XYZ file of C-alpha atoms in Angstrom:
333
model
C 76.931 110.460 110.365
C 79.200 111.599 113.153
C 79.789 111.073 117.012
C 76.457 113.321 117.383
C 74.141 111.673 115.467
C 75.465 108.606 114.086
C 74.023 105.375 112.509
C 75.806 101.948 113.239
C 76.702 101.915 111.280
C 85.017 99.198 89.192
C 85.542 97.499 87.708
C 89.131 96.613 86.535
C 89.724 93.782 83.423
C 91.371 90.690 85.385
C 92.949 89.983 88.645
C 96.048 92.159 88.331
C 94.476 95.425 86.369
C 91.845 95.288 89.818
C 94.888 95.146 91.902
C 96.486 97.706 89.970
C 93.801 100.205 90.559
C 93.297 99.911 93.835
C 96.566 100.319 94.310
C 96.739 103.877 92.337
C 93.633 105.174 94.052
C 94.827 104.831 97.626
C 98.171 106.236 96.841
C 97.362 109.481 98.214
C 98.477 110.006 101.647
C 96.438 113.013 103.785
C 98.560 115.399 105.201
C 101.665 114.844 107.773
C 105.213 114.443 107.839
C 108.807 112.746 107.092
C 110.668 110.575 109.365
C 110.850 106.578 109.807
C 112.003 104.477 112.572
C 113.866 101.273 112.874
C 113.411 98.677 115.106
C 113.322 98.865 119.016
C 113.684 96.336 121.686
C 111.928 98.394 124.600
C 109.700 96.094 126.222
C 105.928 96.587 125.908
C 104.061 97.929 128.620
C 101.022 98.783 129.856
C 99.457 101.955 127.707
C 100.523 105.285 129.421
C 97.849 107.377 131.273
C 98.180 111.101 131.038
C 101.007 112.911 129.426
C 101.613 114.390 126.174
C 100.230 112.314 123.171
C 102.683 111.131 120.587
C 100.962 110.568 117.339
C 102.282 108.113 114.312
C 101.445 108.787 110.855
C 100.503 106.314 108.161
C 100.497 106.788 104.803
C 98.595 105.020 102.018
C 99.836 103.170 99.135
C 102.367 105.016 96.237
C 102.803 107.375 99.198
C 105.285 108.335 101.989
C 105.702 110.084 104.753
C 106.121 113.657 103.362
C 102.854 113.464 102.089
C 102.086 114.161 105.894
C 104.095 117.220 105.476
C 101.806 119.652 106.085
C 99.552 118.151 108.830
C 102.727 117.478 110.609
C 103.943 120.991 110.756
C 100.673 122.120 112.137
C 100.674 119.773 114.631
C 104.237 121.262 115.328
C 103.326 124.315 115.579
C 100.277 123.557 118.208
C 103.209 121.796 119.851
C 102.128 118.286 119.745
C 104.624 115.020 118.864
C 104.349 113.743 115.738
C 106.005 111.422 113.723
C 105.344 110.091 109.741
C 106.247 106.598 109.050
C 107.680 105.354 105.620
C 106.630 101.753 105.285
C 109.010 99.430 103.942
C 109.662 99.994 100.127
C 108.887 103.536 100.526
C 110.681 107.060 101.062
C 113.954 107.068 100.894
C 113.652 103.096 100.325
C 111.315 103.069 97.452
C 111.557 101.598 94.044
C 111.799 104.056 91.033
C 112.309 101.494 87.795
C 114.700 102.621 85.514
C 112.161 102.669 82.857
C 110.022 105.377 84.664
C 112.465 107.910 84.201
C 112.552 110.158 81.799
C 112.837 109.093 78.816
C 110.806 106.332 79.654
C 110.836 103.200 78.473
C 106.865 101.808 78.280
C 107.038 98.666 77.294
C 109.974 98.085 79.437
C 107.626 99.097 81.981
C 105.237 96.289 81.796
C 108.075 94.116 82.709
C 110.876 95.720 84.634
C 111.084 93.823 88.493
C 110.482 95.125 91.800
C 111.605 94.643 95.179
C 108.446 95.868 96.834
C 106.921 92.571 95.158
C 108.694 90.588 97.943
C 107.229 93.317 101.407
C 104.287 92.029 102.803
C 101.560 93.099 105.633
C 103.899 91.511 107.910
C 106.854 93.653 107.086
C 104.804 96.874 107.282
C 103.383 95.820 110.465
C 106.704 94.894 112.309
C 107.590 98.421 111.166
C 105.139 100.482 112.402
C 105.123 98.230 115.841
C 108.768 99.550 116.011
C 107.845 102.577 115.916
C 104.842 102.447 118.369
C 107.355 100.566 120.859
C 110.103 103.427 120.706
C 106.871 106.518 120.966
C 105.000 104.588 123.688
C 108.099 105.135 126.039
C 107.756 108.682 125.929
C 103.799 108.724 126.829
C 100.218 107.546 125.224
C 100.417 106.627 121.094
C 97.630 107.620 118.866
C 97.906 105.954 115.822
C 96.440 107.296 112.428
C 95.999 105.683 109.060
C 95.222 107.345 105.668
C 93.882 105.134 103.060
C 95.448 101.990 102.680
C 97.331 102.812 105.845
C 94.156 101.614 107.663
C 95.187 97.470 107.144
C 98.159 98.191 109.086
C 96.581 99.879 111.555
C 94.971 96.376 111.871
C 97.949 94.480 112.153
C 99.427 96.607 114.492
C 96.781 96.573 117.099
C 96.157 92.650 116.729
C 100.031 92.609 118.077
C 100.589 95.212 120.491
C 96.954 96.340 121.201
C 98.790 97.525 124.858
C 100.887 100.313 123.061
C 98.095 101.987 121.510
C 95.886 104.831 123.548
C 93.748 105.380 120.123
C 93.294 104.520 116.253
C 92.372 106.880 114.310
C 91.369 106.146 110.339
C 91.220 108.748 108.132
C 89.242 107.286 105.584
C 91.300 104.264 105.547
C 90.287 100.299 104.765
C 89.276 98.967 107.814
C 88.586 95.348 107.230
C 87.020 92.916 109.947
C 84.099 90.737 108.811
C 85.105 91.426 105.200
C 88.958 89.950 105.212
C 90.896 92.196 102.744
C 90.511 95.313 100.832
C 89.468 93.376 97.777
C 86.875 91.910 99.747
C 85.758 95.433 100.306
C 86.186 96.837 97.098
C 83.926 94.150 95.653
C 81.079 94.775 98.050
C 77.606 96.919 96.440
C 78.712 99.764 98.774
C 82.223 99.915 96.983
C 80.441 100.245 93.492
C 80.401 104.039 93.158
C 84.210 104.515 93.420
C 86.094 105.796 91.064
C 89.449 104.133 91.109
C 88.948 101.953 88.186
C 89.425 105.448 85.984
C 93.344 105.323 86.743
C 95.117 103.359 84.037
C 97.547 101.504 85.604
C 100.419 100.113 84.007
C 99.390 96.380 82.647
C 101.920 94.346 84.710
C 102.199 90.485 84.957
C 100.453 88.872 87.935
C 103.803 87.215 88.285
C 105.629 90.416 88.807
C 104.126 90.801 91.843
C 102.960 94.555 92.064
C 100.847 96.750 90.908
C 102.413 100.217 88.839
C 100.910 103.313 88.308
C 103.293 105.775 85.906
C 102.377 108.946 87.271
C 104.986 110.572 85.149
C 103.239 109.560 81.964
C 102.028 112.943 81.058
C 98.729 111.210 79.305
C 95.637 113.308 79.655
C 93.420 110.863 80.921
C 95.547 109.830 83.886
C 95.676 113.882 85.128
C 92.015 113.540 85.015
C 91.263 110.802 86.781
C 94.039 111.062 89.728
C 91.943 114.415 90.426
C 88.399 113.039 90.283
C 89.821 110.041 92.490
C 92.192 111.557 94.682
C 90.909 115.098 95.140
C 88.551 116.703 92.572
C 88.047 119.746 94.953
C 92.056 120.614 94.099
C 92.895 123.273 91.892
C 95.171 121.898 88.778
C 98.509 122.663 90.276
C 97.969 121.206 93.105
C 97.235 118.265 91.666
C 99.895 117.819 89.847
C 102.307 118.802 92.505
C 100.504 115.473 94.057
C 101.846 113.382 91.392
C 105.368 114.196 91.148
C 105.540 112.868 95.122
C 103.881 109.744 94.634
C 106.041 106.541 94.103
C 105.097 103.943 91.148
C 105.366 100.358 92.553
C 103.360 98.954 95.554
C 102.992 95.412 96.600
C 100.304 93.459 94.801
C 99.904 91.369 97.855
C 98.977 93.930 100.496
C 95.325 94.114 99.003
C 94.677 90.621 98.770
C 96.109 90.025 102.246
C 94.005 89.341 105.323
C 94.003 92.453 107.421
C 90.733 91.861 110.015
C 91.146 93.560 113.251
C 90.627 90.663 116.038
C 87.689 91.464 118.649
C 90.506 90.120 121.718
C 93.449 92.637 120.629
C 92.365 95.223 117.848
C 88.823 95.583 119.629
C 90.024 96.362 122.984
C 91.749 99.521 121.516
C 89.492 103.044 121.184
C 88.924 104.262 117.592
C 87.812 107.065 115.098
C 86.932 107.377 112.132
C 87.177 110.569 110.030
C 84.848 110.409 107.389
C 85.423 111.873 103.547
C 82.197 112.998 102.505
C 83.670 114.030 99.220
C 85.455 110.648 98.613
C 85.233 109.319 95.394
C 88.130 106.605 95.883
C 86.538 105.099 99.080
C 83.320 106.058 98.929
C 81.215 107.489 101.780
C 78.875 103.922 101.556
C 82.018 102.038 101.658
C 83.316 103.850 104.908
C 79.841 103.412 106.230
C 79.870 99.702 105.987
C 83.609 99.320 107.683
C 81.963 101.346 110.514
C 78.905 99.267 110.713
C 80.943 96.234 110.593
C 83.487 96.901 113.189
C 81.040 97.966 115.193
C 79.042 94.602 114.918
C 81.741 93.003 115.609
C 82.667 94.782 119.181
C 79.753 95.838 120.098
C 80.879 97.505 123.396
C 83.883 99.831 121.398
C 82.364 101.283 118.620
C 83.739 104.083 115.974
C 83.870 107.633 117.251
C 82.698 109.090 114.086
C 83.706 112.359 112.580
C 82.532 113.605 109.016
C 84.469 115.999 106.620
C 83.622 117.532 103.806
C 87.206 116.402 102.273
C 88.177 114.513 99.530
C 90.154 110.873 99.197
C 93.655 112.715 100.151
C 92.075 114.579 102.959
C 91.064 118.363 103.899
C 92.929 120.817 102.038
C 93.764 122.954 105.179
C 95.566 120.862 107.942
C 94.391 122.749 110.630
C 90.816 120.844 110.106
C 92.721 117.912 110.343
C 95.155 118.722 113.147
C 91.712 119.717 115.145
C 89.967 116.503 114.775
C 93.327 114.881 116.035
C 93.355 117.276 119.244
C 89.941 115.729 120.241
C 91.603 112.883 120.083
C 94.357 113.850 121.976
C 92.118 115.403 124.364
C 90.300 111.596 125.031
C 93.704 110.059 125.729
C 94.332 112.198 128.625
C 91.087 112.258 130.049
């Protein structure tokens, strides 16, 4: 399924364990870069025509923006703009408990508070629209999600739908008739994922996030973050994945409503880069968000783009940095 020949188109124990692994499977972020923005007053205009594309950088959940590290250096290199976005909680401002250092305190673990239990969709959305506001100033936005990144692509567009030239999700939750990425995760299509192998840490609902101790050295949790996250990667890089991840992640972000609106998000262009070898989001879950959005606006469907990659996306970032040049390439046009 791609823009040549396309088609239109776990099962955790309770509420919070779900959350919890959903959480850890999308914490991989694909491959670009490191700096945040704050806010910006500019006033929104109409989208640029022409000019050089700026492109923003959304990460998924546990991650950050240097996760984009590499992606963004090629797309240095080919002398595009790019810029990586740490959502609130994240980066410099994330949450390390003091019971997931070393030595670590487990039990303490299970019950230690966080602030990111207080961000919401909201917050990361009024983010990222600060961003778009200050990079729409200097010529057309392109806008790319990774994993969980994909919801606030969502919220984004349903505000400032004006500022954006093109979305871009890079296997990334896309919800519209299906409200949140629960929703999603519950459908037939989500079935084959493997997320429910990461053990996350057994929080109370009531604590309001959902922990994965990537530090925890346990066998069975270097196992599955490579069968979920990237089971093409050789061992080292795997674990070099690990050590940039962060813990803690809001428990409400999943269960909040993310649908892009036909009247703002559906005015906007959009891609979708497919993981064929996804085993977090699964290629019949990605299918479905296609087919649904597409339902939905009828007359701007998904450009659709497969790769052979795996939930963090393609190992060399020059596959990626191409797909994001064709992009480019349909902004100026």
């Amino acid at each position: 399924m791609d823009d040549t020949t396309r088609t239109s188109g776990p099962d955790g124990r309770g509420r919070q364990s779900r959350r919890g692994v959903l959480r850890a499977a999308v914490a991989g972020a694909g491959s670009a870069a490191m700096v945040g923005a704050g806010a910006d007053a500019a006033v929104a205009g109409e989208r640029p025509r022409g000019g050089a594309v700026t492109f923003v950088l959304v990460h998924g959940a546990g991650s950050n923006s240097y996760g984009w590290s590499a992606l963004l250096g090629e797309l240095g290199l080919r002398g595009h703009r790019a810029v990586a976005v740490d959502l609130p909680g994240h980066g410099p401002g994330a949450y390390f408990p003091v019971s997931y250092q070393a030595p670590q305190d487990p039990e303490a673990l299970r019950t230690e508070p966080s602030p990111l239990s207080k961000v919401t969709l909201a917050d990361f959305a009024a983010h990222v629209t600060a961003v778009v506001r200050r990079a729409h100033r200097n010529g057309p936005v392109v806008l790319v999600g990774q994993s969980m990144g994909g919801v606030t692509l969502n919220a984004v567009a349903n505000a400032v739908p004006e500022l954006i030239a093109h979305l871009v999700y890079a296997s990334a939750f896309c919800p519209t008739k299906r409200a949140t990425m629960l929703e999603l995760m519950s459908t037939p299509e989500a079935a084959s994922s493997a997320i429910a192998l990461i053990p996350a840490v057994r929080t109370a609902p009531e604590l309001g996030v959902t922990r994965v101790n990537w530090r925890s050295g346990a066998p069975d949790l270097f196992r599955a973050a490579k069968e979920v996250l990237g089971a093409d990667l050789p061992d080292e890089e795997v674990r070099a994945l690990l050590n940039i991840l962060e813990p803690d992640e809001s428990a409400a972000i999943a269960g909040s409503d993310a649908r892009g609106l036909p009247q703002s998000w559906g005015r906007v262009p959009r891609t979708f880069l497919r993981f064929t070898a996804d085993r977090a989001i699964p290629p019949a879950l990605q299918d479905l968000m296609i087919r649904d959005a597409d339902e939905l606006t009828p007359d701007n469907r998904f450009r659709v783009r497969s790769l052979a990659a795996s939930h963090i996306g393609p190992r060399d970032p020059a596959v990626f940095a191409d797909e994001l040049e064709r992009v480019a390439r349909l902004c100026r046009g």
